[in-house]
CSV table of C-alpha atoms in Angstrom, one decimal:
chain,number,residue,atom,x,y,z
A,1,MET,CA,29.4,35.7,-41.2
A,2,PHE,CA,31.5,36.8,-38.3
A,3,LEU,CA,28.7,38.9,-36.9
A,4,VAL,CA,26.3,35.7,-37.1
A,5,LEU,CA,28.6,33.3,-35.5
A,6,ILE,CA,29.0,36.0,-32.6
A,7,ILE,CA,25.3,36.0,-32.4
A,8,ILE,CA,25.0,32.5,-32.3
A,9,ILE,CA,27.5,32.7,-29.1
A,10,SER,CA,25.9,35.2,-27.8
A,11,THR,CA,22.5,33.2,-27.9
A,12,VAL,CA,24.0,30.6,-26.5
A,13,LEU,CA,25.4,32.0,-23.6
A,14,ILE,CA,22.5,33.8,-22.7
A,15,LEU,CA,20.4,30.5,-22.8
A,16,TYR,CA,22.8,29.5,-20.7
A,17,ILE,CA,22.9,31.9,-18.3
A,18,LEU,CA,19.1,32.0,-18.2
A,19,PHE,CA,19.3,27.9,-17.4
A,20,LEU,CA,21.5,28.4,-14.4
A,21,ILE,CA,19.7,31.2,-12.9
A,22,LEU,CA,16.3,29.0,-13.2
A,23,GLU,CA,18.4,25.9,-11.9
A,24,ASN,CA,19.8,28.2,-8.7
A,25,ARG,CA,16.3,29.4,-8.6
A,26,LYS,CA,14.5,25.9,-8.3
A,27,VAL,CA,17.5,25.1,-6.1
A,28,CYS,CA,16.8,28.3,-3.4
A,29,ASP,CA,13.1,27.5,-3.4
A,30,LEU,CA,13.8,23.7,-2.7
A,31,GLN,CA,15.8,24.8,0.3
A,32,LYS,CA,13.1,26.7,1.3
A,33,LYS,CA,10.9,24.1,1.2
A,34,THR,CA,13.1,21.5,2.7
A,35,CYS,CA,16.1,20.8,4.2
A,36,LEU,CA,19.0,20.8,1.5
A,37,PHE,CA,22.2,20.9,2.2
A,38,SER,CA,25.9,20.5,0.9
A,39,MET,CA,27.0,16.9,2.1
A,40,LYS,CA,30.6,18.1,2.0
A,41,SER,CA,30.1,21.0,4.1
A,42,SER,CA,28.1,19.1,6.7
A,43,ASN,CA,29.4,16.8,9.9
A,44,ILE,CA,26.9,14.1,9.3
A,45,ASN,CA,28.3,10.4,8.7
A,46,PHE,CA,27.1,9.4,5.4
A,47,VAL,CA,27.1,5.6,4.3
A,48,LYS,CA,26.7,4.3,0.6
A,49,LEU,CA,23.5,1.9,-0.2
A,50,GLN,CA,25.0,-1.0,-1.9
A,51,ASN,CA,28.1,1.0,-3.2
A,52,SER,CA,25.6,2.9,-5.2
A,53,PHE,CA,25.3,6.8,-5.9
A,54,ILE,CA,22.7,7.4,-2.9
A,55,SER,CA,23.8,7.8,0.5
A,56,VAL,CA,22.0,8.0,4.0
A,57,ASN,CA,23.1,8.5,7.5
A,58,LYS,CA,21.2,5.5,8.6
A,59,THR,CA,19.8,2.5,7.2
A,60,GLU,CA,17.2,1.5,10.1
A,61,ILE,CA,14.7,4.0,11.1
A,62,ILE,CA,14.0,3.4,14.4
A,63,PHE,CA,10.8,5.2,15.9
A,64,GLU,CA,10.9,6.7,19.8
A,65,SER,CA,9.0,9.5,21.4
A,66,ASP,CA,11.0,11.8,23.5
A,67,GLY,CA,13.3,9.5,24.8
A,68,ASP,CA,10.8,6.5,25.4
A,69,THR,CA,11.4,3.8,23.4
A,70,LEU,CA,7.7,3.1,23.4
A,71,ILE,CA,5.5,5.2,20.9
A,72,ASP,CA,1.7,6.3,20.9
A,73,VAL,CA,-0.7,4.5,18.9
A,74,ASP,CA,-3.3,6.7,17.0
A,75,SER,CA,-0.7,9.0,17.0
A,76,GLU,CA,2.2,10.2,14.6
A,77,SER,CA,5.5,9.8,15.6
A,78,ARG,CA,8.4,11.3,13.3
A,79,GLU,CA,11.7,10.7,12.6
A,80,LEU,CA,14.5,11.9,10.0
A,81,ILE,CA,16.8,10.3,7.9
A,82,CYS,CA,19.4,12.3,5.1
A,83,VAL,CA,19.3,11.0,1.6
A,84,GLY,CA,22.7,12.5,-0.3
A,85,ASN,CA,23.6,12.4,-4.1
A,86,THR,CA,27.1,11.7,-5.1
A,87,LEU,CA,26.5,11.6,-8.8
A,88,HIS,CA,27.8,14.6,-10.8
A,89,HIS,CA,24.1,15.3,-12.0
A,90,THR,CA,20.7,15.7,-10.1
A,91,VAL,CA,18.7,12.3,-9.3
A,92,LYS,CA,15.2,12.3,-7.9
A,93,VAL,CA,14.2,10.0,-4.8
A,94,GLN,CA,11.1,9.1,-2.9
A,95,PHE,CA,10.2,6.3,-0.3
A,96,THR,CA,7.6,4.2,-1.3
A,97,PHE,CA,5.4,2.1,1.5
A,98,ASN,CA,3.0,-1.0,1.5
A,99,THR,CA,-0.5,0.7,1.5
A,100,SER,CA,-2.3,-2.5,2.1
A,101,ASN,CA,-0.7,-2.8,5.6
A,102,VAL,CA,-3.8,-2.3,8.3
A,103,LYS,CA,-1.5,-2.1,11.3
A,104,TYR,CA,-0.2,1.3,10.9
A,105,GLN,CA,-0.3,4.0,8.0
A,106,ILE,CA,3.1,5.8,7.2
A,107,ARG,CA,4.5,9.0,4.8
A,108,ALA,CA,7.1,10.6,4.3
A,109,GLU,CA,7.8,14.5,3.4
A,110,PRO,CA,9.4,15.7,0.9
A,111,GLN,CA,7.2,13.1,-0.9
A,112,VAL,CA,9.4,13.0,-3.9
A,113,ILE,CA,12.2,15.8,-4.7
A,114,ALA,CA,15.0,16.0,-7.1
A,115,ILE,CA,18.8,16.3,-5.3
A,116,PRO,CA,21.7,18.1,-7.3
A,117,GLU,CA,25.2,16.6,-7.1
A,118,GLY,CA,26.6,16.6,-3.9
A,119,LYS,CA,23.7,17.7,-2.3
A,120,ALA,CA,21.5,15.8,0.2
A,121,VAL,CA,17.9,16.5,1.9
A,122,GLU,CA,16.2,15.8,5.2
A,123,PHE,CA,13.1,13.6,5.0
A,124,GLU,CA,10.8,13.8,7.7
A,125,VAL,CA,9.2,9.9,7.9
A,126,PHE,CA,5.5,10.1,10.2
A,127,LEU,CA,4.5,6.7,11.5
A,128,MET,CA,1.1,6.1,12.9
A,129,PRO,CA,0.7,2.9,14.4
A,130,LEU,CA,-3.3,1.7,14.4
A,131,CYS,CA,-2.8,-0.7,17.2
A,132,SER,CA,-0.5,-2.1,20.0
A,133,THR,CA,2.4,-3.8,17.9
A,134,ASN,CA,6.0,-4.4,17.4
A,135,ILE,CA,6.7,-3.3,13.5
A,136,ASP,CA,9.7,-4.5,12.1
A,137,GLU,CA,9.5,-3.8,8.1
A,138,GLU,CA,11.0,-2.9,5.1
A,139,ILE,CA,10.6,0.6,3.0
A,140,THR,CA,11.8,1.3,-0.2
A,141,LEU,CA,13.8,4.5,-1.2
A,142,PHE,CA,13.1,4.8,-4.7
A,143,ALA,CA,15.7,7.0,-7.0
A,144,VAL,CA,15.9,7.5,-10.5
A,145,ASP,CA,19.1,8.4,-12.5
A,146,MET,CA,18.0,11.9,-14.2
A,147,LYS,CA,20.7,11.7,-16.5
A,148,LYS,CA,20.5,8.2,-17.8
A,149,GLY,CA,17.1,7.2,-17.1
A,150,GLU,CA,17.9,4.6,-14.8
A,151,ASN,CA,15.6,3.4,-11.8
A,152,PHE,CA,17.1,1.9,-8.3
A,153,GLN,CA,15.6,0.5,-5.1
A,154,PHE,CA,16.8,0.7,-2.1
A,155,PRO,CA,15.4,-1.7,1.3
A,156,LEU,CA,15.7,0.0,4.5
A,157,LYS,CA,14.6,-0.6,8.0
A,158,ILE,CA,11.9,0.4,10.2
A,159,ARG,CA,11.1,-0.7,13.7
A,160,ALA,CA,8.9,0.9,16.4
A,161,LEU,CA,7.6,-0.5,19.7
A,162,THR,CA,4.3,0.6,20.7
A,163,LYS,CA,3.0,1.5,24.0
A,164,MET,CA,-0.3,-0.9,25.2
A,165,THR,CA,-3.8,-0.2,24.3
A,166,THR,CA,-7.0,-1.4,23.9
A,167,ARG,CA,-6.4,-1.4,20.4
A,168,LEU,CA,-4.7,-5.2,19.5
A,169,ASP,CA,-2.2,-6.8,17.1
A,170,PHE,CA,-4.8,-9.6,15.8
A,171,ASP,CA,-1.1,-11.5,15.0
A,172,GLU,CA,-0.5,-11.4,18.6
A,173,LEU,CA,-3.8,-13.7,19.2
A,174,ILE,CA,-3.6,-17.3,19.4
A,175,GLU,CA,-6.9,-19.5,19.4
A,176,GLU,CA,-6.4,-22.4,21.0
A,177,LYS,CA,-10.2,-23.9,20.8
A,178,VAL,CA,-13.8,-23.4,20.5
A,179,ILE,CA,-15.7,-23.1,23.9
A,180,GLY,CA,-18.9,-21.4,22.5
A,181,GLU,CA,-20.9,-20.1,19.6
A,182,GLY,CA,-24.1,-17.6,19.1
A,183,SER,CA,-25.2,-15.0,16.7
A,184,PHE,CA,-23.0,-12.7,17.8
A,185,GLY,CA,-20.3,-15.1,16.2
A,186,ILE,CA,-17.7,-17.5,18.4
A,187,VAL,CA,-16.0,-17.6,21.3
A,188,TYR,CA,-12.3,-19.3,21.6
A,189,LYS,CA,-10.2,-19.8,24.6
A,190,GLY,CA,-6.8,-18.4,23.6
A,191,ILE,CA,-3.3,-16.7,24.3
A,192,TYR,CA,-2.9,-13.1,24.3
A,193,ARG,CA,0.8,-12.1,25.6
A,194,GLY,CA,1.1,-15.0,27.7
A,195,ASN,CA,-2.1,-14.4,29.2
A,196,CYS,CA,-4.8,-17.2,28.7
A,197,VAL,CA,-8.0,-15.3,27.1
A,198,ALA,CA,-11.6,-15.6,25.7
A,199,ILE,CA,-11.4,-14.4,22.2
A,200,LYS,CA,-15.3,-13.3,21.1
A,201,LYS,CA,-15.0,-13.4,17.3
A,202,LYS,CA,-17.6,-11.5,15.8
A,203,LYS,CA,-19.3,-12.6,12.4
A,204,GLU,CA,-19.4,-10.7,9.5
A,205,ILE,CA,-21.0,-6.9,10.6
A,206,LYS,CA,-22.7,-4.4,8.9
A,207,ASN,CA,-22.0,-0.7,9.8
A,208,ASN,CA,-25.0,-0.5,12.5
A,209,ASP,CA,-23.2,-3.6,13.9
A,210,ASP,CA,-19.6,-2.4,13.7
A,211,ASP,CA,-20.7,1.3,15.6
A,212,GLU,CA,-22.4,-1.0,18.5
A,213,PHE,CA,-19.2,-3.1,18.8
A,214,THR,CA,-17.4,0.2,19.2
A,215,LYS,CA,-19.6,1.4,22.0
A,216,GLU,CA,-19.4,-1.7,23.4
A,217,VAL,CA,-15.3,-1.7,23.3
A,218,ASN,CA,-15.4,2.0,24.3
A,219,MET,CA,-17.2,1.3,27.3
A,220,LEU,CA,-15.8,-1.6,28.5
A,221,ASP,CA,-11.8,0.4,28.6
A,222,LYS,CA,-13.4,2.7,31.0
A,223,PHE,CA,-14.3,-0.4,33.3
A,224,ARG,CA,-12.0,-0.5,36.4
A,225,CYS,CA,-13.8,-3.0,38.7
A,226,GLY,CA,-12.7,-6.4,39.8
A,227,TYR,CA,-16.3,-7.5,39.7
A,228,ILE,CA,-16.1,-7.1,36.0
A,229,VAL,CA,-14.6,-9.4,33.5
A,230,HIS,CA,-10.8,-7.6,32.6
A,231,PHE,CA,-11.1,-6.1,29.2
A,232,TYR,CA,-7.5,-6.6,27.1
A,233,GLY,CA,-8.7,-5.4,24.2
A,234,ALA,CA,-10.2,-5.6,20.7
A,235,VAL,CA,-9.3,-6.0,16.9
A,236,PHE,CA,-10.8,-3.5,14.6
A,237,ILE,CA,-9.6,-5.2,11.3
A,238,PRO,CA,-12.3,-6.0,8.8
A,239,ASN,CA,-12.7,-9.5,8.9
A,240,LYS,CA,-10.9,-9.9,12.1
A,241,VAL,CA,-13.0,-8.4,14.4
A,242,CYS,CA,-12.9,-9.4,17.6
A,243,MET,CA,-12.9,-8.5,21.5
A,244,VAL,CA,-10.5,-10.2,23.9
A,245,THR,CA,-10.9,-10.8,27.8
A,246,GLU,CA,-9.7,-12.8,30.3
A,247,PHE,CA,-10.5,-16.5,30.5
A,248,ALA,CA,-13.0,-18.0,33.1
A,249,SER,CA,-12.1,-21.5,34.2
A,250,PHE,CA,-15.2,-22.3,35.5
A,251,GLY,CA,-16.8,-20.8,32.7
A,252,SER,CA,-20.3,-19.3,33.1
A,253,LEU,CA,-23.1,-19.5,36.0
A,254,GLN,CA,-25.1,-21.4,33.4
A,255,ASP,CA,-22.6,-23.5,32.5
A,256,LEU,CA,-22.6,-24.4,36.5
A,257,MET,CA,-25.8,-24.5,36.6
A,258,LYS,CA,-25.8,-27.1,33.9
A,259,HIS,CA,-23.2,-29.4,34.9
A,260,LYS,CA,-23.5,-29.2,38.9
A,261,THR,CA,-25.6,-30.0,41.5
A,262,SER,CA,-26.9,-28.1,44.2
A,263,GLU,CA,-25.0,-30.5,46.9
A,264,GLU,CA,-21.7,-29.9,44.7
A,265,VAL,CA,-22.2,-26.1,44.8
A,266,ASP,CA,-22.4,-24.6,48.8
A,267,VAL,CA,-24.6,-22.4,50.0
A,268,LYS,CA,-22.2,-20.2,51.2
A,269,LEU,CA,-20.5,-20.2,47.9
A,270,ARG,CA,-23.4,-19.4,46.0
A,271,ILE,CA,-24.3,-16.0,48.0
A,272,LYS,CA,-20.7,-14.9,47.2
A,273,PHE,CA,-21.6,-15.5,43.4
A,274,LEU,CA,-24.6,-13.1,44.4
A,275,VAL,CA,-22.1,-10.9,46.3
A,276,ASP,CA,-20.1,-10.5,43.4
A,277,VAL,CA,-22.5,-9.5,40.9
A,278,ALA,CA,-24.3,-7.3,43.0
A,279,ASN,CA,-21.1,-5.8,43.4
A,280,GLY,CA,-20.0,-5.3,39.9
A,281,ILE,CA,-23.5,-4.0,39.2
A,282,LEU,CA,-23.5,-1.5,41.9
A,283,TYR,CA,-20.1,-0.2,40.3
A,284,LEU,CA,-22.1,0.0,37.4
A,285,HIS,CA,-24.8,2.4,38.5
A,286,GLU,CA,-22.2,4.4,40.5
A,287,ASN,CA,-20.8,5.4,37.3
A,288,GLY,CA,-24.0,6.2,35.5
A,289,PHE,CA,-24.3,2.4,33.7
A,290,LEU,CA,-27.0,0.1,33.5
A,291,HIS,CA,-26.1,-3.4,32.1
A,292,ARG,CA,-29.5,-4.2,30.7
A,293,ASN,CA,-29.1,-8.0,30.2
A,294,ILE,CA,-27.9,-9.6,33.6
A,295,LYS,CA,-28.3,-13.4,33.6
A,296,PRO,CA,-26.7,-16.5,34.2
A,297,ASP,CA,-24.7,-16.5,30.9
A,298,ASN,CA,-23.7,-13.3,31.5
A,299,ILE,CA,-22.2,-14.3,35.1
A,300,LEU,CA,-18.7,-15.6,34.7
A,301,ILE,CA,-17.2,-18.1,37.4
A,302,PHE,CA,-13.4,-17.7,38.0
A,303,SER,CA,-13.1,-19.5,41.2
A,304,MET,CA,-14.9,-21.8,43.4
A,305,ASP,CA,-12.5,-21.2,46.7
A,306,PHE,CA,-15.0,-19.6,48.9
A,307,CYS,CA,-12.0,-17.9,49.9
A,308,GLU,CA,-10.8,-16.0,47.1
A,309,SER,CA,-11.7,-12.0,47.1
A,310,VAL,CA,-13.5,-12.4,44.0
A,311,ASN,CA,-15.6,-15.5,42.6
A,312,ALA,CA,-17.9,-14.3,39.7
A,313,LYS,CA,-17.8,-11.4,37.5
A,314,LEU,CA,-20.0,-9.4,35.2
A,315,THR,CA,-19.3,-9.8,31.0
A,316,ASP,CA,-21.6,-9.3,27.9
A,317,PHE,CA,-22.2,-5.6,27.9
A,318,GLY,CA,-23.7,-5.0,24.2
A,319,SER,CA,-26.8,-3.9,25.7
A,320,ALA,CA,-25.6,-1.7,28.3
A,321,ARG,CA,-25.7,1.8,28.3
A,322,SER,CA,-25.4,5.5,29.8
A,323,VAL,CA,-28.0,6.1,32.4
A,324,ASN,CA,-27.8,9.6,30.9
A,325,LEU,CA,-29.9,8.2,27.5
A,326,LEU,CA,-32.7,7.7,30.2
A,327,MET,CA,-33.5,11.3,30.1
A,328,THR,CA,-33.9,11.6,26.5
A,329,ASN,CA,-35.5,8.6,25.7
A,330,MET,CA,-37.8,7.0,28.8
A,331,THR,CA,-38.3,3.7,27.1
A,332,PHE,CA,-34.6,2.8,26.0
A,333,THR,CA,-35.2,-0.4,28.6
A,334,LYS,CA,-38.7,-1.9,26.9
A,335,ASN,CA,-38.1,-5.2,25.4
A,336,VAL,CA,-33.8,-5.2,25.6
A,337,GLY,CA,-32.3,-7.8,27.3
A,338,THR,CA,-33.3,-12.0,27.9
A,339,PRO,CA,-37.4,-12.3,28.6
A,340,THR,CA,-37.0,-15.4,31.2
A,341,TYR,CA,-35.0,-12.7,32.9
A,342,MET,CA,-36.4,-9.5,32.1
A,343,ALA,CA,-38.5,-7.7,34.8
A,344,PRO,CA,-42.0,-7.0,34.6
A,345,GLU,CA,-42.3,-3.7,34.3
A,346,ILE,CA,-39.7,-3.3,31.2
A,347,LYS,CA,-41.7,-6.2,29.3
A,348,THR,CA,-43.9,-4.8,26.4
A,349,ASN,CA,-46.7,-6.8,25.2
């Protein structure tokens, strides 16, 4: 009987020692993969979340880029947050995010981890804005008490300001009134960050149309010319796709021709319109682009004052293409544009 008792005790001790060895090995493996450390031996100031067993070194994660308060769009920014366990047993923690957000992507490493008692782990949080925006939202730190099986959720703030790009936040666009409509969609007069703008909203588009829209946006993003309408940017969010340019208070040249007589527009000013348009076309050609749809509708009038440096600007580059394409497709100008204003040599029967 005594021998049996010794065997049982020895077996229990061996199993317990094996358990400790395995647990220690898990901790060692964890330390290799993540920054796991003792809370007591660190000089990090921890605060308890809602007087719970979870402690953190910050309740707000503010993203910056190398000392710059503005972070890049379409590029991941990284910030660190330390999460500690003050219980006398292991807890499992992970961050959860709003996956339906269309303005940014966010992730954390490690994705989920068990934190032993008295230990803390350093999480890396990666944020990639998809447009120029101001991010001020909440994420959730999810914790599980492994002994009691209880779940806890703790909200934390994330904040970020992005650099200005041509990928715009649709929530910053204010539509005031409709000023035009066509097969492409509807044009609104609106406001963007205090600027009076024209918002060209696309109708529901298919994949091919989406490619054409992206090409036009990329092209406009390259242009830096006073004779071409200023391009603020575009929104690429499904069902909110639009393009934003400066607003022409006098509308298009076609509008001017429709609502004003020849006597109301001085000859010198009419010539000035033509000179401005010619300068815009010259800029395009010098940079290897063809507009392919020059017409009064695509010439915007910004001033009726002859003394202004620029009175008219080119717009609508949906048909524009690089001249380099001409080298591979000699017919790429055929039947492109508006028939009334097309050159006879590019028309086909």
